[in-house]
Amino acid sequence: MTLNGWIQILVYCGIVILLVKPLGGYMHRVFDGDRTLLSPLFGPLERGLYRVCGTSEREEQHWTTYAVALLLFNLAGFLVLYALQRLQGSLPYNPAGMTAVEPGLAFNTAASFMTNTNWQNYGGESTMSYLVQMAGLTVQNFVSAATGIAIAIALIRGFARASGKSIGNFWVDMTRSTLYLLLPFCVVLTLAYVWLGMPQTLGAYVNATTLEGAQQTIAVGPVASQVAIKMLGTNGGGFFNANAAHPFENPDAISNLIQMVSIFAIGAALTNVFGRMIGNQRQGWAILSAMGVMFIAGVAICYWAEAAGNPLVHALGIDGGNMEGKETRFGIALSALFAVITTAASCGAVNAMHGSFTALGGMIPIINMQLGEVIVGGVGAGLYGILMYIVVAVFVAGLMAGRTPEYLGKKIEAKEVKMAMLAILCLPLAMLIFTAIAVVLPTGVASMGNAGPHGFSEVLYAYTSAAANNGSAFGGLSGNTPWYNITIGIGMLMGRFLVIIPALAIAGSLVAKKTVPASAGTFPTDGPLFVGLLIGVILIVGGLTFFPALAVGPIIEHLAMAHGQTF
Amino acid sequence: MSNSKSASIMDAGILLPAIGGAFRKLDPRTLARNPVMFVVAVVSALTTVLFVKDLVSGGGNLGFTLQIIIWLWFTVLFANFAEAVAEGRGKAQADSLRKARTETKAKLLTGEDRTKYKLVPGTSLKVGDAVLVEAGDIIPSDGEVIEGVASVNEAAITGESAPVIRESGGDRSAVTGGTQVLSDWVRVRITAASGHTFLDRMISLVEGAERQKTPNEIALNILLVGMTLIFVLATATIPSFASYSGGYISVTVLVALFVTLIPTTIGALLSAIGIAGMDRLVRFNVLAMSGRAVEAAGDVDTLLLDKTGTITLGNRQATQFRPVKGVTEQELADAAQLASLADETPEGRSIVVLAKEKYAIRARDMATLHATFVPFTAQTRMSGVDIDGSSVRKGAVDSVLAHVNQSTVAAHATRPGSDTVRDLQAIADEIAKSGGTPLAVERDGRLLGVIHLKDIVKGGIRERFTELRRMGIRTVMITGDNPMTAAAIAAEAGVDDFLAQATPEDKLKLIRDEQAKGKLVAMCGDGTNDAPALAQADVGVAMNTGTVAAREAGNMIDLDSDPTKLIEIVEIGKALLMTRGSLTTFSIANDVAKYFAIIPAMFAVFYVAPGQTTGPLQALNVMHLATPQSAILSAIIFNALIIIALIPLSLKGVKYRAIGAGALLSRNLLVYGLGGLIVPFVGIKAIDMIVTTLGLA
């Protein structure tokens, strides 16, 4: 580890923290329907959209109505994306002449982009037409992100409102987050990326003659616009197969920094929106602190493991950290940082190959995802995910303070605990069960790129990434097989909707409750005690669930390496 | 119930029957009420079947498997034992209550004449029957005195042997079946049928027969079931992982891991904690009608307390004589004492005493003075004496002024607006402002001055309110006094707020307003007019001396009729919740050590490098447990024994301290969270050493 590396990490953290308040304030105004700088521009369009949908910004929905609207909207998006892929051969904007995507892969990809996962069992430049990339994938990049934000806002309303019935209007929340938040920021980011050298064209792939005289086809396309939303909406699906390691998708250190910041920007700011909406910003900062501590710890371990390198390689006389699978223009510090950010935030974009990390360095991304993507997390998903853990933490801790547990004045009772446990339970269900089947199934084992614990980690990583709606891959695993296409697709759907429905149910249950004013008998949830408690609960619940799986994967690989054993 | 409530936890009279109870509770229908322990029983049965199969076919490590199975069953039995011990403590009390419920004969009245009755068995009485109870009789069932007054020994219920007065009308009309009339007679209208009397309810409550899961218990159970399911997933996937890694894990070992991981500690003790919470209240002479009420007590935000009897001593006392201009203190004191000679109220007596002590005016005998006593009535609001044509009156200032005005002999000086009247009113206002009660005194139409009656705030009550404030509970004093007086007493006692000139409707409204703000309200009361408020309050503590209506409306009954006990009731409620939370935290924190014991043992032979005997995961065996078998056995033994070790704590409860919620939480987190992490490391290592020394594994 170097001082320079740590300075880069801290500068990154500083920028994210500085963005939290202004962005949070802006988002708060947007979702409260207050006037913003962009209102004159988008106001008429917004109201027009409501008229088309047959709703209005004053119309409010019960949580079940909200949930049904959300599910129908996502189903429609899924079907459109599936159809686009299957029919791309006969549709326009296909200069490279891509043929129809086969059904299993199309299902996997549709589920993947609809759930904000962006797991890619395909190579972008060799499978998808420009139309599918833009009208299919990029549209889902926007609306899946907006869906996540909408759910988070609805859940916050559950805490913020008292004795109410409704948790907002799904169509309004969707429209506002797309129009006022994602679109304008993406326009700015796209321009910045183009300025930094990313391609943005609808023209055909470029043919070049190399110095040796050989012919080479260079893939280009509308890259910058997709990268903008891919990072801001924590989608992570790359235009190119190499994702953010590709020089056209991530040309230099500046573009790398902008991308890393935009991954965390909305997720971190949502904690501030939370604080503003419930009328106490300290509560939001407390949640962000818990996320921040776990994030820094993850970065420290990952960076340390990568910088320390592999003793077996050192024995061969090659000093230094582990550079395998990393881009020299980013180096160890920024690769480790990017890996932790992208897995903490449910983004899934990669600028280095996680499978080439050391066993411990590669374990951190797995743990980040197994904890349920609550360290900042996916846009919206991170906040509602951590609120599930908060329900559990507050429940146990509240009892220890001698009171029926309450959070922000809302009593946490059987229904909330039940829903939070359901949401937490669905992760090991999808991650462990599918892994357990895949590692004994011949077709599952055949796809592994390595033997032993490393191969195990590849499969564990795949299902973990799917259920956590992350989308990054460990590398090594050939995922484009019927078995993996279907099971990973199901895992993504489980990880998304088995959390969303309980989260909305909790919102519906909380919104009806009275808000009890705080007294000396309620323990403060905006101080270090609560932050520590929350971290403890997340680590213990998550850790206990996945310890056996990690033990036979990265842990045993690391310990074996010390004995000189490799796989 | 006797007053010696020191049945210790290690009482053989409870422990021995509890062992039998532990086996009886193996009945699947009983076990099914506790999901965590039910799961343990199911997997124990499963391993037992597999063991028998292995026994027949021969093979497997039979000695080791047998030991695991034995400890699995012990885990279930220990949980049952904990519950049986908790119940046993209640049973002992129920038995002594049953003695009071012996078969009695009732004198069923056939008409209005109290001499005409027929003897019937007490159990045959119906609601609405009228019975006669005379000195020496046992009251056959719960009822209300409709005629007469009697002294009653209620020791059977309260443990207090001093007799209490029960009379018709007013707030002391309720009588309880099983108590004994000591003197006089009363006519009682039966209000509870046989089997539904207060005594019957008490017996079933202390026995826990009617026990239902409370809302918080249900929520906690859901959490525990959720954790159990998570560990089902975590352990059920291991065989596949093992098979991939080229190893094999036996069902016994898997079951051992599973049982040690699921929250058995809290699962085993949960119902014992609930029973013990109710029991603690009973020992405190408070009967909670439901566990829900005990839980609600821990959550109370606002406490409504009657001023009289709770905050102040029941009675006001004379502290000063304040004459108007032109009258000496001696003269006023003399008249005041005269007016109070026959006044048997505590206030009246305190006037006589004050006059004697401060002005050396000896109390005189009414008879020798030829005085006639004029008692206080609600209409005149005055009392006094008439002596040979002269009259002395004392009473509320307005009433005395009105009386003087009407008096034909009224001098000019007592007309409204005169100096004397203004002087008197100034004194009275001053006294009222200081929280006292002014009593005006007149003699033959001449205003003499004012007696200062003062409420005496109970010693130590201020400190108790400070403590409540630290607990986060707001206290509201309820009084019929005027706002000025109420404010002064409220300030002196240190309550947070007061409700003056309170009518029953005001009380009800106050409770509803607080509840609308999301607060939980506790109050205590005894009168019939308290009943609506008691029913509305989240925790309504009815005094045992109160009316039937009040006792029906409340969800707790204080057998000692001591309103200050609300504070302890809140503490017991909080202790109950804290015990649950602390043991849950302890239980989950334990898992870390158990993983470090079992995972290296389980995966000991995976990926063994050439030339090595153990696999790389042996590095995780931080406790250096001797062998894989001893490690697994030690973990499961620890898991079972910790249940036994924690029974005393779950029965006694984690002590509540009014140090603020944050401080309390960090304290409990440190003790039960951090303790829960460390203790099993030490415990498992110690057991491993014993197991290895004994050669068990």
Coordinates of N, CA and C in Angstrom, one line a residue, chain A residues 238-331:
Chain A
G238 N -21.8 -3.1 -19.3 CA -20.9 -2.5 -20.2 C -21.4 -2.5 -21.6
F239 N -20.9 -1.4 -22.3 CA -21.2 -1.4 -23.8 C -20.3 -2.5 -24.4
F240 N -19.1 -2.6 -23.9 CA -18.2 -3.6 -24.4 C -18.0 -4.7 -23.3
N241 N -17.6 -5.8 -23.8 CA -17.4 -7.0 -22.9 C -16.5 -6.7 -21.8
A242 N -15.4 -5.9 -22.1 CA -14.4 -5.7 -21.1 C -14.9 -4.6 -20.1
N243 N -16.0 -4.0 -20.3 CA -16.6 -3.1 -19.3 C -15.7 -1.9 -19.1
A244 N -15.6 -1.4 -17.9 CA -14.8 -0.2 -17.6 C -13.3 -0.4 -17.7
A245 N -12.9 -1.6 -18.0 CA -11.5 -1.8 -18.3 C -11.1 -1.5 -19.7
H246 N -12.1 -1.4 -20.6 CA -12.0 -1.1 -22.0 C -11.6 0.4 -22.1
P247 N -10.6 0.7 -22.9 CA -10.2 2.1 -23.0 C -11.2 3.0 -23.5
F248 N -12.2 2.5 -24.4 CA -13.2 3.4 -24.9 C -14.3 3.6 -23.8
E249 N -14.4 2.7 -22.8 CA -15.4 2.9 -21.8 C -14.9 3.6 -20.6
N250 N -13.6 3.6 -20.5 CA -13.0 4.3 -19.3 C -11.5 4.7 -19.7
P251 N -11.4 5.8 -20.4 CA -10.1 6.1 -21.0 C -9.0 6.4 -20.0
D252 N -9.3 7.2 -19.0 CA -8.1 7.6 -18.1 C -8.6 7.8 -16.7
A253 N -7.6 8.3 -15.8 CA -7.9 8.4 -14.4 C -9.0 9.3 -14.1
I254 N -9.2 10.4 -14.9 CA -10.3 11.4 -14.7 C -11.6 10.7 -15.0
S255 N -11.8 10.0 -16.1 CA -13.0 9.3 -16.4 C -13.3 8.3 -15.3
N256 N -12.2 7.6 -14.9 CA -12.4 6.6 -13.8 C -12.9 7.2 -12.5
L257 N -12.4 8.4 -12.2 CA -12.9 9.1 -11.0 C -14.3 9.5 -11.1
I258 N -14.7 10.1 -12.3 CA -16.0 10.5 -12.5 C -17.0 9.3 -12.4
Q259 N -16.6 8.2 -13.0 CA -17.4 7.0 -12.9 C -17.6 6.5 -11.5
M260 N -16.5 6.5 -10.7 CA -16.6 6.0 -9.4 C -17.5 6.9 -8.5
V261 N -17.3 8.2 -8.7 CA -18.2 9.2 -8.0 C -19.6 9.0 -8.4
S262 N -19.9 8.8 -9.7 CA -21.3 8.8 -10.0 C -22.0 7.4 -9.6
I263 N -21.2 6.4 -9.3 CA -21.8 5.2 -8.8 C -22.4 5.4 -7.4
F264 N -21.6 6.1 -6.6 CA -22.0 6.3 -5.2 C -23.0 7.5 -5.0
A265 N -23.0 8.5 -6.0 CA -23.6 9.8 -5.8 C -25.0 9.7 -5.3
I266 N -25.9 9.0 -6.1 CA -27.3 9.0 -5.7 C -27.5 8.2 -4.5
G267 N -26.9 7.0 -4.4 CA -27.1 6.1 -3.2 C -26.7 6.8 -1.9
A268 N -25.6 7.6 -1.9 CA -25.2 8.3 -0.7 C -26.1 9.4 -0.4
A269 N -26.5 10.1 -1.5 CA -27.4 11.3 -1.3 C -28.8 10.9 -0.8
L270 N -29.2 9.7 -1.1 CA -30.5 9.2 -0.7 C -30.6 9.1 0.9
T271 N -29.4 8.9 1.5 CA -29.5 8.9 3.0 C -29.8 10.2 3.5
N272 N -29.3 11.3 2.8 CA -29.6 12.6 3.2 C -31.1 13.0 2.9
V273 N -31.6 12.5 1.7 CA -33.0 12.6 1.4 C -33.9 12.0 2.6
F274 N -33.4 10.8 3.0 CA -34.1 10.2 4.1 C -34.1 11.1 5.3
G275 N -33.0 11.6 5.7 CA -32.9 12.5 6.8 C -33.8 13.7 6.7
R276 N -33.8 14.3 5.5 CA -34.6 15.5 5.3 C -36.1 15.2 5.3
M277 N -36.5 14.1 4.8 CA -37.9 13.7 4.7 C -38.4 13.4 6.1
I278 N -37.6 12.8 7.0 CA -38.1 12.5 8.3 C -37.8 13.7 9.3
G279 N -37.2 14.7 8.7 CA -37.0 15.9 9.5 C -35.8 15.9 10.5
N280 N -34.8 15.0 10.2 CA -33.7 15.0 11.1 C -32.5 14.4 10.2
Q281 N -31.7 15.3 9.7 CA -30.6 14.9 8.8 C -29.6 14.0 9.5
R282 N -29.5 14.2 10.8 CA -28.5 13.4 11.5 C -28.8 11.9 11.3
Q283 N -30.1 11.6 11.2 CA -30.4 10.1 11.1 C -29.9 9.6 9.8
G284 N -29.9 10.5 8.7 CA -29.4 10.1 7.4 C -27.8 9.9 7.5
W285 N -27.2 10.9 8.2 CA -25.7 10.8 8.3 C -25.3 9.5 9.1
A286 N -26.2 9.1 10.1 CA -25.8 7.9 10.8 C -25.8 6.7 9.9
I287 N -26.8 6.6 9.1 CA -26.9 5.5 8.1 C -25.7 5.5 7.2
L288 N -25.4 6.7 6.7 CA -24.2 6.8 5.8 C -22.9 6.5 6.5
S289 N -22.8 6.8 7.8 CA -21.6 6.5 8.5 C -21.4 5.0 8.6
A290 N -22.5 4.3 8.9 CA -22.5 2.8 9.0 C -22.0 2.3 7.7
M291 N -22.5 2.8 6.6 CA -22.1 2.4 5.3 C -20.6 2.7 5.0
G292 N -20.3 3.9 5.5 CA -18.9 4.4 5.2 C -17.9 3.6 6.0
V293 N -18.2 3.2 7.2 CA -17.2 2.4 8.0 C -17.0 1.0 7.3
M294 N -18.1 0.4 6.9 CA -17.9 -0.9 6.2 C -17.2 -0.8 4.9
F295 N -17.5 0.4 4.2 CA -16.8 0.6 2.9 C -15.3 0.7 3.1
I296 N -14.9 1.6 4.0 CA -13.5 1.8 4.2 C -12.8 0.6 4.7
A297 N -13.5 -0.2 5.5 CA -12.9 -1.5 6.0 C -12.7 -2.4 4.8
G298 N -13.7 -2.4 3.9 CA -13.6 -3.3 2.7 C -12.4 -2.9 1.8
V299 N -12.3 -1.5 1.6 CA -11.3 -1.0 0.8 C -9.9 -1.3 1.4
A300 N -9.8 -1.2 2.7 CA -8.5 -1.4 3.3 C -8.1 -2.8 3.2
I301 N -9.0 -3.8 3.4 CA -8.6 -5.2 3.3 C -8.3 -5.5 1.8
C302 N -9.1 -5.1 0.9 CA -8.9 -5.4 -0.5 C -7.6 -4.8 -1.0
Y303 N -7.4 -3.6 -0.7 CA -6.2 -2.9 -1.1 C -4.9 -3.5 -0.5
W304 N -5.1 -3.9 0.8 CA -3.9 -4.5 1.5 C -3.6 -5.9 0.8
A305 N -4.7 -6.7 0.6 CA -4.5 -8.0 0.0 C -3.8 -7.9 -1.4
E306 N -4.3 -6.9 -2.2 CA -3.8 -6.8 -3.6 C -2.4 -6.3 -3.6
A307 N -2.1 -5.3 -2.7 CA -0.8 -4.7 -2.6 C 0.2 -5.7 -2.1
A308 N -0.2 -6.6 -1.2 CA 0.7 -7.6 -0.6 C 1.0 -8.6 -1.7
G309 N 0.1 -8.9 -2.5 CA 0.4 -9.8 -3.6 C 0.4 -11.3 -3.2
N310 N 1.0 -12.1 -4.0 CA 1.0 -13.6 -3.8 C 2.3 -14.0 -3.4
P311 N 2.5 -14.6 -2.2 CA 3.8 -15.1 -1.8 C 4.4 -16.1 -2.7
L312 N 3.6 -16.9 -3.4 CA 4.1 -17.9 -4.3 C 4.8 -17.2 -5.5
V313 N 4.3 -16.0 -5.9 CA 4.9 -15.3 -7.0 C 6.2 -14.6 -6.5
H314 N 6.1 -14.1 -5.3 CA 7.3 -13.5 -4.7 C 8.4 -14.5 -4.6
A315 N 8.1 -15.7 -4.3 CA 9.1 -16.8 -4.2 C 9.9 -17.0 -5.5
L316 N 9.2 -16.6 -6.6 CA 9.8 -16.8 -7.9 C 10.7 -15.6 -8.3
G317 N 10.8 -14.6 -7.3 CA 11.7 -13.5 -7.5 C 11.0 -12.3 -8.1
I318 N 9.6 -12.4 -8.2 CA 8.9 -11.2 -8.7 C 8.2 -10.5 -7.6
D319 N 8.7 -9.3 -7.3 CA 8.2 -8.5 -6.2 C 6.9 -7.8 -6.6
G320 N 6.4 -7.1 -5.5 CA 5.2 -6.2 -5.7 C 3.9 -6.9 -5.6
G321 N 2.9 -6.0 -5.7 CA 1.5 -6.5 -5.5 C 1.0 -7.3 -6.7
N322 N -0.3 -7.6 -6.6 CA -0.9 -8.5 -7.6 C -1.5 -7.6 -8.7
M323 N -0.8 -7.6 -9.9 CA -1.2 -6.8 -11.0 C -2.0 -7.7 -12.0
E324 N -2.1 -9.0 -11.7 CA -2.9 -9.8 -12.7 C -4.3 -9.3 -12.9
G325 N -4.7 -9.2 -14.1 CA -6.1 -8.8 -14.4 C -6.4 -7.3 -14.2
K326 N -5.3 -6.5 -14.0 CA -5.6 -5.1 -13.7 C -5.0 -4.2 -14.8
E327 N -5.6 -3.1 -15.0 CA -5.1 -2.1 -16.1 C -4.0 -1.3 -15.5
T328 N -2.9 -1.2 -16.2 CA -1.8 -0.4 -15.7 C -2.2 1.1 -15.5
R329 N -3.2 1.6 -16.3 CA -3.5 3.0 -16.2 C -4.3 3.3 -14.9
F330 N -4.7 2.2 -14.2 CA -5.4 2.4 -12.9 C -4.6 2.0 -11.7
G331 N -3.8 0.9 -11.9 CA -2.9 0.5 -10.8 C -3.7 -0.3 -9.7

